[in-house]
Structures are given as structure tokens and as C-alpha cells.
Amino acid sequence: MHTLPLTLVVMTYNEAKNIARCLDSVPFAAEKVVIDSGSTDDTVAIAQAHGARVVRQDWLGFGPQRNFATTQAGNDWILALDADEYLTPALAGEIAAKLPALMAGDTCAVWLRRATIYMGAPMRFYLPSMGEKMARLYHRDRARWADVRVHESLRFDGPAVTFQARFNHENNPSLPEKQIKVLRYAELKCRDWLEKDKPVRMWQTPFVFALAFLKDYLFRLAFLDGWRGYAIAQTAASYAVYKRMRYYEMRRNPASIESGAAALHRHGIDR
């Protein structure tokens, strides 16, 4: 496959088990850049062995870290993947075939479809896991990541296209890893809420759990994936409740902000 003037950018922290697969899935990228926030495993060595240039950068938050990564690219067109994501051969072929024409125009970004592998197998019916559209391929002068600590999205105001083939997401190989991510994401989201002085509204919490569970389990068809679908819906609903309880605690007892951050740091969950 011929190379394109495209930079693959991947953010990492202790991703030794995933990074090679991610990098190797993009054979057409003229440049591969890994932004590492202090890995203590073999992530850096493996990334370099698989053709990536590694840039070390302390963790800034998801949005700021992605925007920093954009500045490190040597090409205007950027493909942003997480280390636990990788292109399918079909999507690699579609990008290689269609991107040259887009590069000659004024396209801002490309929507890619992401499929999820959960508990060791692809989800078959749960809608967000069957082809969730995500803007991950973009021109760096026409798009920018939102400067938020978590749940970042690509912002652009101009033409975009959608590719049909999918890329895969190896979503949290185990439930303990998922729970660690829940703690991390909730803490980051609560910090954003603090800065915005968002009202607490704890009275909504019981309804939030029920509505979040029903949204995923029924309306997004998680129930058709059996007990794996139940686990996804329950975890999502629990996350929606936990982050509200944690935010209430931060506002009720400000000392818990630093003590909680210190506890997460001791267990390596603060990146």
C-alpha cells in the first residue's frame, strides 16, 4: 500500500499490549507519532520498533493532549486513534483509496465508524458499538479538539464526509479495567463541572440511573446482546450516578478534591 502525507497520532500511557497492533494497522501513514505521558512499561520501545516517533508529554487532559499532539504532526492531515483501537483492512483500504481526492479539496474532517469488541467478542446489536460515528480523520488547520478534560470531540465548521468501513475498539478487556476508567473519567468530568460552577442537583440522581439504563438497555438495543448488553447498560448507568455523587462530595467537602486525587494517583488512575 502506497503511503499518504498523513500523520497517525496515538496517545499512550502503559499501552505495551496494544500499541503495536494500532500502529501496524495504518500502513499508509507517512508518519506515526506517539504522545506518551510517562509509561513505565515497554510502550515507548515497542512504538519506536514499529516505526513511531515518540514525544513525551505530561498528561494535560484529553482535549488539550490531543491538541498538543496535533502540533507535533509533520502533515496537515491527521488520523487520531487510541492505543486500543485499530483499523480493519477494509477501512485502511478505503482511506488509502479515497483520501487523496479529499486532500485536494476543502474537506475539514472524515467521520469514521467504530465497532466495539467487549468481553472478548464483537457486540452484535448494541447500537453505539455497531458503527458509532466519530470524527477522527481531519485537517489540522480546519478542525480542533474541544479543550475539555474528558469526553472530548473534534470541532469544525465546514464540509465533512463519512467512510463506510469500520475500525475496531478493544473496549476494556476486563471489568476491573472498565471500573478504573469510570473512576478516572468521573474525576475529570467533575473537575470540568467545578470550573463551570455547575449546580449539583442531587435530586435528579435516582432518575438519572433509571433513564440511563433504559436508554442503553432498551432503546439502544443492548438487551439483544444478552448479559453483555446488560453489563454495558448497568455500567453506563452507574457511571452517570457516580459522577454526580462525586461532584456533590466535591462541593459539600472541598477537602475531598485533593484527597481523592491523591488516592487515584497512588493507584495510577490519574492519567
Tab-separated table of C-alpha atoms in Angstrom:
chain	number	residue	atom	x	y	z
A	1	MET	CA	0.000	0.000	0.000
A	2	HIS	CA	1.424	3.374	-1.013
A	3	THR	CA	1.994	5.995	1.678
A	4	LEU	CA	-0.010	9.194	2.029
A	5	PRO	CA	1.021	12.567	3.504
A	6	LEU	CA	-0.847	11.682	6.679
A	7	THR	CA	0.241	11.526	10.320
A	8	LEU	CA	-1.134	8.874	12.639
A	9	VAL	CA	-1.246	10.220	16.207
A	10	VAL	CA	-1.726	7.950	19.239
A	11	MET	CA	-1.757	8.988	22.907
A	12	THR	CA	-0.368	6.400	25.305
A	13	TYR	CA	0.241	5.519	28.915
A	14	ASN	CA	1.300	1.915	29.602
A	15	GLU	CA	-0.128	0.530	26.353
A	16	ALA	CA	2.535	-2.091	25.626
A	17	LYS	CA	-0.077	-4.762	24.904
A	18	ASN	CA	-1.930	-2.623	22.336
A	19	ILE	CA	0.368	-0.132	20.643
A	20	ALA	CA	1.955	-2.407	18.010
A	21	ARG	CA	-1.429	-3.557	16.676
A	22	CYS	CA	-2.649	0.040	16.484
A	23	LEU	CA	0.426	1.333	14.647
A	24	ASP	CA	0.649	-1.581	12.243
A	25	SER	CA	-2.995	-1.161	11.209
A	26	VAL	CA	-2.160	2.095	9.397
A	27	PRO	CA	0.458	1.066	6.812
A	28	PHE	CA	-0.245	4.039	4.538
A	29	ALA	CA	0.684	6.766	7.054
A	30	ALA	CA	3.848	8.618	6.069
A	31	GLU	CA	4.409	9.476	9.739
A	32	LYS	CA	3.425	7.888	13.044
A	33	VAL	CA	3.663	9.890	16.267
A	34	VAL	CA	3.065	8.570	19.775
A	35	ILE	CA	2.436	11.098	22.557
A	36	ASP	CA	3.401	9.293	25.739
A	37	SER	CA	2.574	10.631	29.212
A	38	GLY	CA	5.117	8.672	31.238
A	39	SER	CA	4.689	4.980	30.527
A	40	THR	CA	6.550	2.645	32.872
A	41	ASP	CA	6.172	-0.462	30.701
A	42	ASP	CA	7.601	-1.143	27.225
A	43	THR	CA	5.224	1.144	25.349
A	44	VAL	CA	7.921	3.554	24.145
A	45	ALA	CA	10.331	0.857	22.951
A	46	ILE	CA	7.572	-1.053	21.143
A	47	ALA	CA	6.258	2.114	19.496
A	48	GLN	CA	9.713	3.013	18.237
A	49	ALA	CA	10.280	-0.515	16.974
A	50	HIS	CA	7.068	-0.210	14.951
A	51	GLY	CA	8.087	2.993	13.228
A	52	ALA	CA	6.713	5.688	15.513
A	53	ARG	CA	8.381	8.852	16.726
A	54	VAL	CA	7.715	9.173	20.447
A	55	VAL	CA	7.113	12.549	22.081
A	56	ARG	CA	6.953	12.655	25.866
A	57	GLN	CA	4.340	14.991	27.320
A	58	ASP	CA	2.885	15.064	30.829
A	59	TRP	CA	-0.853	14.489	30.842
A	60	LEU	CA	-2.846	17.650	30.067
A	61	GLY	CA	-6.361	16.208	29.835
A	62	PHE	CA	-7.894	14.516	26.797
A	63	GLY	CA	-8.742	17.604	24.754
A	64	PRO	CA	-5.536	19.563	25.451
A	65	GLN	CA	-3.413	16.431	24.965
A	66	ARG	CA	-4.966	15.811	21.549
A	67	ASN	CA	-4.440	19.439	20.547
A	68	PHE	CA	-0.802	19.187	21.648
A	69	ALA	CA	-0.487	16.020	19.573
A	70	THR	CA	-1.771	17.911	16.544
A	71	THR	CA	1.116	20.377	16.858
A	72	GLN	CA	3.629	17.513	16.712
A	73	ALA	CA	2.425	16.213	13.334
A	74	GLY	CA	4.506	16.806	10.256
A	75	ASN	CA	1.500	16.603	7.912
A	76	ASP	CA	-1.686	18.629	7.672
A	77	TRP	CA	-3.917	15.556	7.601
A	78	ILE	CA	-4.093	13.625	10.869
A	79	LEU	CA	-5.617	10.309	11.901
A	80	ALA	CA	-6.191	10.135	15.676
A	81	LEU	CA	-6.539	6.678	17.211
A	82	ASP	CA	-6.431	5.425	20.777
A	83	ALA	CA	-3.938	2.665	21.505
A	84	ASP	CA	-6.747	0.125	21.978
A	85	GLU	CA	-8.196	0.964	18.555
A	86	TYR	CA	-7.058	-0.271	15.155
A	87	LEU	CA	-8.153	-0.057	11.537
A	88	THR	CA	-9.680	-3.032	9.809
A	89	PRO	CA	-8.107	-3.888	6.434
A	90	ALA	CA	-11.328	-2.703	4.789
A	91	LEU	CA	-11.094	0.760	6.357
A	92	ALA	CA	-7.367	1.002	5.675
A	93	GLY	CA	-8.137	0.319	2.016
A	94	GLU	CA	-11.000	2.812	1.941
A	95	ILE	CA	-8.884	5.591	3.433
A	96	ALA	CA	-5.985	4.884	1.079
A	97	ALA	CA	-8.328	4.969	-1.914
A	98	LYS	CA	-10.482	7.994	-1.030
A	99	LEU	CA	-8.272	10.339	0.975
A	100	PRO	CA	-6.092	11.669	-1.901
A	101	ALA	CA	-9.144	13.240	-3.563
A	102	LEU	CA	-10.261	14.791	-0.259
A	103	MET	CA	-6.816	16.240	0.323
A	104	ALA	CA	-7.170	18.212	-2.875
A	105	GLY	CA	-10.408	19.840	-1.700
A	106	ASP	CA	-11.685	21.790	1.289
A	107	THR	CA	-12.895	18.900	3.440
A	108	CYS	CA	-12.428	19.516	7.159
A	109	ALA	CA	-12.849	16.036	8.561
A	110	VAL	CA	-13.929	12.471	7.910
A	111	TRP	CA	-16.414	10.580	10.069
A	112	LEU	CA	-15.272	7.026	10.746
A	113	ARG	CA	-17.434	4.227	12.134
A	114	ARG	CA	-16.229	2.393	15.241
A	115	ALA	CA	-17.172	-1.163	16.177
A	116	THR	CA	-16.641	-2.429	19.717
A	117	ILE	CA	-15.201	-5.695	20.966
A	118	TYR	CA	-16.479	-6.279	24.506
A	119	MET	CA	-15.784	-9.207	26.834
A	120	GLY	CA	-13.758	-10.844	24.107
A	121	ALA	CA	-16.263	-10.689	21.236
A	122	PRO	CA	-17.820	-8.092	18.918
A	123	MET	CA	-21.103	-6.588	20.028
A	124	ARG	CA	-23.815	-7.647	17.565
A	125	PHE	CA	-26.787	-5.362	18.273
A	126	TYR	CA	-25.946	-2.559	20.761
A	127	LEU	CA	-26.171	0.491	18.525
A	128	PRO	CA	-23.228	2.593	19.822
A	129	SER	CA	-20.974	-0.433	19.366
A	130	MET	CA	-22.093	-1.315	15.856
A	131	GLY	CA	-20.901	1.730	13.959
A	132	GLU	CA	-20.625	4.768	16.212
A	133	LYS	CA	-19.633	7.746	14.042
A	134	MET	CA	-16.537	9.561	15.256
A	135	ALA	CA	-14.562	12.358	13.604
A	136	ARG	CA	-11.013	11.037	13.818
A	137	LEU	CA	-9.503	11.953	10.432
A	138	TYR	CA	-9.073	15.697	9.914
A	139	HIS	CA	-7.132	18.645	8.512
A	140	ARG	CA	-5.377	20.324	11.408
A	141	ASP	CA	-5.996	23.869	10.141
A	142	ARG	CA	-9.740	23.240	9.768
A	143	ALA	CA	-10.576	21.370	12.965
A	144	ARG	CA	-9.662	21.449	16.662
A	145	TRP	CA	-10.375	19.292	19.688
A	146	ALA	CA	-12.536	20.750	22.449
A	147	ASP	CA	-10.378	21.805	25.405
A	148	VAL	CA	-12.054	19.577	27.985
A	149	ARG	CA	-10.522	17.067	30.378
A	150	VAL	CA	-12.658	14.144	29.193
A	151	HIS	CA	-15.250	13.230	26.527
A	152	GLU	CA	-13.503	15.441	24.006
A	153	SER	CA	-14.843	15.879	20.483
A	154	LEU	CA	-13.480	17.320	17.281
A	155	ARG	CA	-14.920	20.733	16.409
A	156	PHE	CA	-15.085	22.014	12.854
A	157	ASP	CA	-17.317	24.211	10.745
A	158	GLY	CA	-17.164	23.042	7.173
A	159	PRO	CA	-17.602	20.063	4.855
A	160	ALA	CA	-17.139	16.530	6.128
A	161	VAL	CA	-17.673	13.080	4.648
A	162	THR	CA	-18.371	9.637	6.114
A	163	PHE	CA	-16.467	6.467	5.282
A	164	GLN	CA	-18.335	3.180	5.483
A	165	ALA	CA	-15.797	0.595	6.665
A	166	ARG	CA	-15.176	0.307	10.391
A	167	PHE	CA	-12.312	0.485	12.817
A	168	ASN	CA	-12.261	-1.666	15.949
A	169	HIS	CA	-12.160	-0.753	19.611
A	170	GLU	CA	-10.966	-3.351	22.115
A	171	ASN	CA	-13.152	-1.906	24.854
A	172	ASN	CA	-11.740	-2.578	28.325
A	173	PRO	CA	-10.617	-6.221	28.165
A	174	SER	CA	-11.905	-6.785	31.717
A	175	LEU	CA	-14.467	-5.260	34.071
A	176	PRO	CA	-11.779	-4.138	36.562
A	177	GLU	CA	-10.180	-2.105	33.763
A	178	LYS	CA	-13.568	-0.607	32.937
A	179	GLN	CA	-14.161	0.385	36.559
A	180	ILE	CA	-10.750	2.039	36.712
A	181	LYS	CA	-11.676	4.072	33.627
A	182	VAL	CA	-15.017	5.011	35.206
A	183	LEU	CA	-13.210	6.436	38.240
A	184	ARG	CA	-10.784	8.335	36.061
A	185	TYR	CA	-13.380	9.778	33.700
A	186	ALA	CA	-15.727	10.755	36.527
A	187	GLU	CA	-12.959	12.637	38.308
A	188	LEU	CA	-12.055	14.560	35.157
A	189	LYS	CA	-15.685	15.372	34.376
A	190	CYS	CA	-16.273	16.645	37.898
A	191	ARG	CA	-13.252	18.937	37.618
A	192	ASP	CA	-14.782	20.438	34.476
A	193	TRP	CA	-18.097	20.916	36.295
A	194	LEU	CA	-16.315	22.649	39.166
A	195	GLU	CA	-14.678	25.134	36.826
A	196	LYS	CA	-18.072	25.883	35.259
A	197	ASP	CA	-19.770	26.076	38.697
A	198	LYS	CA	-22.456	23.657	37.590
A	199	PRO	CA	-25.389	23.262	40.017
A	200	VAL	CA	-25.366	19.980	41.972
A	201	ARG	CA	-28.992	18.807	41.574
A	202	MET	CA	-28.625	15.556	43.509
A	203	TRP	CA	-32.398	15.081	43.401
A	204	GLN	CA	-32.009	14.009	39.777
A	205	THR	CA	-29.725	11.097	40.633
A	206	PRO	CA	-32.302	8.266	41.095
A	207	PHE	CA	-33.968	9.233	37.818
A	208	VAL	CA	-30.605	9.505	36.051
A	209	PHE	CA	-29.807	5.856	36.794
A	210	ALA	CA	-33.152	4.597	35.519
A	211	LEU	CA	-33.140	6.727	32.382
A	212	ALA	CA	-29.504	5.963	31.515
A	213	PHE	CA	-30.068	2.229	31.963
A	214	LEU	CA	-33.252	2.198	29.890
A	215	LYS	CA	-31.659	4.288	27.142
A	216	ASP	CA	-28.857	1.782	26.634
A	217	TYR	CA	-30.637	-1.451	27.502
A	218	LEU	CA	-33.860	-0.891	25.572
A	219	PHE	CA	-33.603	1.970	23.101
A	220	ARG	CA	-30.022	1.261	22.057
A	221	LEU	CA	-30.797	-2.485	21.894
A	222	ALA	CA	-28.204	-3.663	24.429
A	223	PHE	CA	-30.694	-6.320	25.610
A	224	LEU	CA	-30.252	-8.152	22.300
A	225	ASP	CA	-26.605	-8.796	23.231
A	226	GLY	CA	-27.661	-10.787	26.297
A	227	TRP	CA	-25.806	-10.436	29.565
A	228	ARG	CA	-23.003	-8.489	27.894
A	229	GLY	CA	-25.589	-5.902	26.927
A	230	TYR	CA	-26.892	-5.836	30.497
A	231	ALA	CA	-23.353	-5.252	31.773
A	232	ILE	CA	-22.830	-2.344	29.377
A	233	ALA	CA	-26.120	-0.688	30.326
A	234	GLN	CA	-25.584	-1.168	34.057
A	235	THR	CA	-22.031	0.193	33.908
A	236	ALA	CA	-23.131	3.253	31.936
A	237	ALA	CA	-25.955	3.982	34.372
A	238	SER	CA	-23.662	3.523	37.376
A	239	TYR	CA	-21.150	5.945	35.842
A	240	ALA	CA	-23.887	8.537	35.341
A	241	VAL	CA	-24.805	8.263	39.036
A	242	TYR	CA	-21.274	8.039	40.444
A	243	LYS	CA	-20.014	11.202	38.782
A	244	ARG	CA	-22.953	13.128	40.243
A	245	MET	CA	-22.286	11.750	43.737
A	246	ARG	CA	-18.597	12.586	43.407
A	247	TYR	CA	-19.408	16.109	42.266
A	248	TYR	CA	-21.757	16.536	45.230
A	249	GLU	CA	-18.927	15.421	47.517
A	250	MET	CA	-16.501	17.902	45.947
A	251	ARG	CA	-18.930	20.758	46.532
A	252	ARG	CA	-20.006	19.539	50.003
A	253	ASN	CA	-16.465	18.769	51.212
A	254	PRO	CA	-13.792	20.591	49.148
A	255	ALA	CA	-11.028	18.771	51.044
A	256	SER	CA	-12.099	15.602	49.249
A	257	ILE	CA	-10.853	17.024	45.945
A	258	GLU	CA	-7.195	16.693	46.846
A	259	SER	CA	-7.580	13.564	48.968
A	260	GLY	CA	-9.437	11.841	46.133
A	261	ALA	CA	-6.846	12.952	43.596
A	262	ALA	CA	-4.066	11.626	45.836
A	263	ALA	CA	-5.816	8.252	46.159
A	264	LEU	CA	-6.201	7.964	42.390
A	265	HIS	CA	-2.552	8.924	41.926
A	266	ARG	CA	-1.386	6.210	44.344
A	267	HIS	CA	-3.155	3.641	42.191
A	268	GLY	CA	-2.051	5.151	38.882
A	269	ILE	CA	-5.570	6.202	37.849
A	270	ASP	CA	-4.937	9.915	37.451
A	271	ARG	CA	-3.689	9.951	33.835
